[in-house]
Amino acid sequence: MRGILPHNKCNRYHKSCIIKISEEVIELASIKDVANAAGVSTSTVSRIINDNPAISNETRERVLKVMKELNYVPNSMARALSNQRAFTVTLAINADDVKSFNNPFFYEVMHGIETVVYQRDLCLIIANMRTMIRKESILSWLINGKRTQGIILPSSLVTEKMIKELNKHHFPFVVFGEPDCLEPVDWVDVNNRQGGQQAVEHLVRQGYGRIAFISGSRKEVFNRNRYKGYRDGLERSGLDYREEYVLEGGNAKTDGFEMMNVLLKLNERPDAVICTDSIMSLGVLKAIQNMGMSVPDDIGVVSFDNFPVADLADPPLTTVDVDVFELGVQSANMLFKLIENPLSRQQQSLIATQIQMRESTRRTV
Amino acid sequence: MRGILPHNKCNRYHKSCIIKISEEVIELASIKDVANAAGVSTSTVSRIINDNPAISNETRERVLKVMKELNYVPNSMARALSNQRAFTVTLAINADDVKSFNNPFFYEVMHGIETVVYQRDLCLIIANMRTMIRKESILSWLINGKRTQGIILPSSLVTEKMIKELNKHHFPFVVFGEPDCLEPVDWVDVNNRQGGQQAVEHLVRQGYGRIAFISGSRKEVFNRNRYKGYRDGLERSGLDYREEYVLEGGNAKTDGFEMMNVLLKLNERPDAVICTDSIMSLGVLKAIQNMGMSVPDDIGVVSFDNFPVADLADPPLTTVDVDVFELGVQSANMLFKLIENPLSRQQQSLIATQIQMRESTRRTV
DNA sequence: TTGAAAGCGCTAACAA
DNA sequence: TTGTTAGCGCTTTCAA
């Protein structure tokens, strides 16, 4: 039975994607297949996909049943094109951090972000901003190419230029970690200042009174904030600020070792130390033990926890604990607010810190 | 001047996306805009985007110039729909690892993958397989929803069920880390067996002769392989295998401590130890030092490096170094082979290990 | 409450 | 070497 075929020059497409494999037939249903099988139009099916209330319960249920039967999943590419949004969000990563001690931190932030993003049925894209593969910036590739609806980036990656480019496009983005720049930015950070204060107050509660503070470079915003918190803590505890108790250096183990040695040579040496870095604090412990002194009895040590080393140290280190997963969650939530309302006001958010007590401040005398 | 308007009921779309912001006008050019501006058809522009050789140089250059002028970036959503591929690849992550010591490892693998994926102009998606947000498996959401062209997943996530589902769809995927399952799978792993052997041979070269091996559970494939390598190494070095020198336990610091104490109580105690885990080896060091013995002079220690702790230990640990970035790179390359040729043969790939000598085996006597 | 049909921006078959 | 045009699988306006 031959009939008049409709004019169709374009035959590269199959009507529905049928892959025949040995005995099995795997078929990917389209919205049309669902509509046909349910005896409705594609617009009805579309309305059901999108939870449009203008559909009778009867129809809805019938169509949902068919969807299940056909194992139907809406084609994300078609949906993206039609909606003019990619249904993805991007987490910018910093290749420089890969080998660094920041990296466990990142992974947890990522997990927090991922949780929120998938709850909203979007995908999370990872992109390394330092990738110089592309002649142009990867940013334009992502944004102008409509690959993503928003970007979350670490403060270590933030440059004025980047911020300006993003703002120029009015493109939704959020920074995690307080950025060190003048441009207005939405960001989420751990409350490092609070952490510094808590460290002091914890030490005071444990009976320490001459509290030193050694940090990595105070060119870093987070070290500056921790330092401010240290000063807040001293003030609130009625302790004097002593310049000779504050040292600044690198944050390697050796830096901690050397700085601690300087403190130990003081006439009136401190009986407690706050370190802004847990690697650094390993050197601090070593310097103290080298002098034949005990942690926590002679000297208490509190560290910030940017590396899960606190538990492994000897003795285990009391830390200012930082909820990095929450940092990710809040960054993502902030981004979605921005995506939904691009004109919303600038916002910043600080996540509370908490003292996690371990042996290094548990005095027995 | 009113004319006869073409029949067009659908007016929700703008012709070209013009966003007017204060004084600036940001315009997103489409392929049509480029075609018009260059005085060619959209197919010509499309051919240029796709490096089709059937275009004269003259035309190509003219169009490329226009593209640059208009700041044109092809719309990825339209391209994806038309090509029937999402231009993305997915890295499955395991939320269980987030807080674990595997996590720096993951981050580096991710970086290796990311490098390859972006070189090919695709995006990398991160998806947590343990996300139970979706009633159905996230796998079907990704695959049937056409969100991604291939998946890379850690062996810790591999289940027979998952493999079967992926194979059923004939969906391209690669596992990193040798999986412990019967289904045929393409995978890339570090050559743990070689690493075990190298550890023994290194110790022998350093003059150690009674070499013990303590590991985490040998239910884990990687521990099994390291153990096999240990035996290979003994054999090649002409050393006897002594059952009492092989212990298996957890891989916490305390496990290492306890197992080492067992070894130290032997009549003829070993003069060297290979640990499959660097955290565990911290406990090993402590046990040795507790007995008043020295590392490396009395006992040499070699550890596998799944955590960048080797440098921080006291003394710094000699490790079997594992190129995890390369693991990522090779996983991604293998995946792309599979995507390009889904019928290609099963493949596995092993990445060479290397001894990274530090103090814990540098004998001075 | 539902359906018809145009349109999202690109690709490629076919014709010229 | 280039242009014309249908089609990718959705969404949504408009009409019924």
mmCIF file of N, CA and C (backbone and C1' of nucleotides) in Angstrom, chain B residues 8 13 30-31 43 46-47 50 72 75 78-79 82, chain C residues 3-15:
data_model
loop_
_atom_site.group_PDB
_atom_site.id
_atom_site.type_symbol
_atom_site.label_atom_id
_atom_site.label_comp_id
_atom_site.label_asym_id
_atom_site.label_seq_id
_atom_site.Cartn_x
_atom_site.Cartn_y
_atom_site.Cartn_z
ATOM 1 N N ASN B 8 2.236 35.432 12.495
ATOM 2 C CA ASN B 8 3.088 34.995 13.601
ATOM 3 C C ASN B 8 2.325 35.190 14.901
ATOM 4 N N TYR B 13 9.109 35.886 21.860
ATOM 5 C CA TYR B 13 10.550 35.924 21.683
ATOM 6 C C TYR B 13 11.029 37.238 21.093
ATOM 7 N N SER B 30 23.191 36.115 17.521
ATOM 8 C CA SER B 30 22.892 34.732 17.159
ATOM 9 C C SER B 30 23.547 34.428 15.819
ATOM 10 N N ILE B 31 23.428 33.186 15.428
ATOM 11 C CA ILE B 31 24.047 32.787 14.164
ATOM 12 C C ILE B 31 23.445 33.594 13.010
ATOM 13 N N SER B 43 23.906 28.550 7.313
ATOM 14 C CA SER B 43 24.643 27.283 7.153
ATOM 15 C C SER B 43 26.121 27.552 6.933
ATOM 16 N N SER B 46 27.453 28.234 10.252
ATOM 17 C CA SER B 46 27.507 26.971 10.982
ATOM 18 C C SER B 46 28.719 26.147 10.558
ATOM 19 N N ARG B 47 28.943 26.092 9.263
ATOM 20 C CA ARG B 47 30.092 25.324 8.767
ATOM 21 C C ARG B 47 31.392 25.871 9.325
ATOM 22 N N ASN B 50 31.935 24.848 12.818
ATOM 23 C CA ASN B 50 32.293 23.437 12.940
ATOM 24 C C ASN B 50 33.498 23.025 12.107
ATOM 25 N N TYR B 72 30.462 37.055 19.118
ATOM 26 C CA TYR B 72 29.554 35.912 18.987
ATOM 27 C C TYR B 72 30.111 34.658 19.637
ATOM 28 N N ASN B 75 25.405 29.403 20.734
ATOM 29 C CA ASN B 75 24.512 29.029 21.827
ATOM 30 C C ASN B 75 24.615 27.527 22.086
ATOM 31 N N ALA B 78 21.317 25.353 21.864
ATOM 32 C CA ALA B 78 20.838 25.059 20.518
ATOM 33 C C ALA B 78 21.733 24.024 19.845
ATOM 34 N N ARG B 79 23.030 24.190 20.053
ATOM 35 C CA ARG B 79 23.972 23.240 19.485
ATOM 36 C C ARG B 79 23.729 21.844 20.040
ATOM 37 N N SER B 82 20.489 20.360 18.583
ATOM 38 C CA SER B 82 20.624 20.007 17.177
ATOM 39 C C SER B 82 21.554 18.804 16.990
ATOM 40 P P DG C 3 -5.692 17.883 24.394
ATOM 41 O "O5'" DG C 3 -5.670 18.989 23.253
ATOM 42 C "C5'" DG C 3 -6.877 19.282 22.558
ATOM 43 C "C4'" DG C 3 -6.575 20.156 21.362
ATOM 44 C "C3'" DG C 3 -5.351 19.743 20.550
ATOM 45 O "O3'" DG C 3 -5.641 20.026 19.182
ATOM 46 C "C1'" DG C 3 -5.002 21.923 21.395
ATOM 47 P P DA C 4 -4.700 19.506 18.033
ATOM 48 O "O5'" DA C 4 -4.386 20.818 17.196
ATOM 49 C "C5'" DA C 4 -5.244 21.941 17.247
ATOM 50 C "C4'" DA C 4 -4.601 23.111 16.497
ATOM 51 C "C3'" DA C 4 -3.470 22.748 15.537
ATOM 52 O "O3'" DA C 4 -3.486 23.709 14.498
ATOM 53 C "C1'" DA C 4 -2.581 24.017 17.320
ATOM 54 P P DA C 5 -2.400 23.635 13.316
ATOM 55 O "O5'" DA C 5 -1.247 24.591 13.852
ATOM 56 C "C5'" DA C 5 -1.543 25.966 14.094
ATOM 57 C "C4'" DA C 5 -0.273 26.659 14.520
ATOM 58 C "C3'" DA C 5 0.969 26.255 13.724
ATOM 59 O "O3'" DA C 5 1.819 27.366 13.679
ATOM 60 C "C1'" DA C 5 1.380 25.855 15.939
ATOM 61 P P DA C 6 2.689 27.714 12.422
ATOM 62 O "O5'" DA C 6 3.555 28.934 12.974
ATOM 63 C "C5'" DA C 6 2.929 29.915 13.809
ATOM 64 C "C4'" DA C 6 3.937 30.419 14.827
ATOM 65 C "C3'" DA C 6 5.344 30.564 14.278
ATOM 66 O "O3'" DA C 6 5.918 31.703 14.897
ATOM 67 C "C1'" DA C 6 5.391 29.043 16.057
ATOM 68 P P DG C 7 7.152 32.418 14.288
ATOM 69 O "O5'" DG C 7 8.252 32.239 15.423
ATOM 70 C "C5'" DG C 7 7.940 32.546 16.768
ATOM 71 C "C4'" DG C 7 8.910 31.817 17.651
ATOM 72 C "C3'" DG C 7 10.339 31.772 17.066
ATOM 73 O "O3'" DG C 7 11.214 32.318 18.022
ATOM 74 C "C1'" DG C 7 9.653 29.640 17.829
ATOM 75 P P DC C 8 12.649 32.846 17.624
ATOM 76 O "O5'" DC C 8 13.568 32.138 18.705
ATOM 77 C "C5'" DC C 8 13.313 32.235 20.081
ATOM 78 C "C4'" DC C 8 14.059 31.122 20.766
ATOM 79 C "C3'" DC C 8 15.397 30.814 20.119
ATOM 80 O "O3'" DC C 8 16.399 31.604 20.771
ATOM 81 C "C1'" DC C 8 14.166 28.808 20.688
ATOM 82 P P DG C 9 17.269 32.647 19.940
ATOM 83 O "O5'" DG C 9 18.425 31.735 19.349
ATOM 84 C "C5'" DG C 9 19.272 31.040 20.236
ATOM 85 C "C4'" DG C 9 19.990 29.960 19.475
ATOM 86 C "C3'" DG C 9 20.777 30.468 18.260
ATOM 87 O "O3'" DG C 9 21.997 29.782 18.254
ATOM 88 C "C1'" DG C 9 19.346 28.742 17.610
ATOM 89 P P DC C 10 23.212 30.211 17.343
ATOM 90 O "O5'" DC C 10 23.613 28.830 16.641
ATOM 91 C "C5'" DC C 10 23.941 27.718 17.402
ATOM 92 C "C4'" DC C 10 23.328 26.453 16.842
ATOM 93 C "C3'" DC C 10 23.941 25.872 15.572
ATOM 94 O "O3'" DC C 10 25.004 24.991 15.932
ATOM 95 C "C1'" DC C 10 21.567 25.562 15.685
ATOM 96 P P DT C 11 25.879 24.368 14.736
ATOM 97 O "O5'" DT C 11 24.923 23.244 14.120
ATOM 98 C "C5'" DT C 11 24.758 22.026 14.821
ATOM 99 C "C4'" DT C 11 24.083 21.035 13.903
ATOM 100 C "C3'" DT C 11 24.907 20.609 12.699
ATOM 101 O "O3'" DT C 11 24.775 19.196 12.614
ATOM 102 C "C1'" DT C 11 22.817 21.439 11.972
ATOM 103 P P DA C 12 25.803 18.361 11.713
ATOM 104 O "O5'" DA C 12 24.912 18.051 10.434
ATOM 105 C "C5'" DA C 12 23.703 17.330 10.619
ATOM 106 C "C4'" DA C 12 22.953 17.298 9.325
ATOM 107 C "C3'" DA C 12 23.831 16.967 8.112
ATOM 108 O "O3'" DA C 12 23.024 16.235 7.212
ATOM 109 C "C1'" DA C 12 22.828 19.025 7.758
ATOM 110 P P DA C 13 23.662 15.011 6.431
ATOM 111 O "O5'" DA C 13 22.449 14.598 5.489
ATOM 112 C "C5'" DA C 13 21.126 14.582 6.013
ATOM 113 C "C4'" DA C 13 20.154 15.061 4.949
ATOM 114 C "C3'" DA C 13 20.528 14.630 3.523
ATOM 115 O "O3'" DA C 13 19.330 14.290 2.832
ATOM 116 C "C1'" DA C 13 20.468 16.995 3.648
ATOM 117 P P DC C 14 19.454 13.535 1.430
ATOM 118 O "O5'" DC C 14 19.152 14.730 0.433
ATOM 119 C "C5'" DC C 14 17.996 15.538 0.627
ATOM 120 C "C4'" DC C 14 18.133 16.779 -0.211
ATOM 121 C "C3'" DC C 14 18.669 16.516 -1.626
ATOM 122 O "O3'" DC C 14 17.653 16.857 -2.553
ATOM 123 C "C1'" DC C 14 19.709 18.400 -0.621
ATOM 124 P P DA C 15 17.947 16.798 -4.127
ATOM 125 O "O5'" DA C 15 18.063 18.354 -4.445
ATOM 126 C "C5'" DA C 15 17.223 19.278 -3.745
ATOM 127 C "C4'" DA C 15 17.598 20.683 -4.189
ATOM 128 C "C3'" DA C 15 17.911 20.801 -5.675
ATOM 129 O "O3'" DA C 15 17.391 22.033 -6.142
ATOM 130 C "C1'" DA C 15 19.804 21.455 -4.416
#
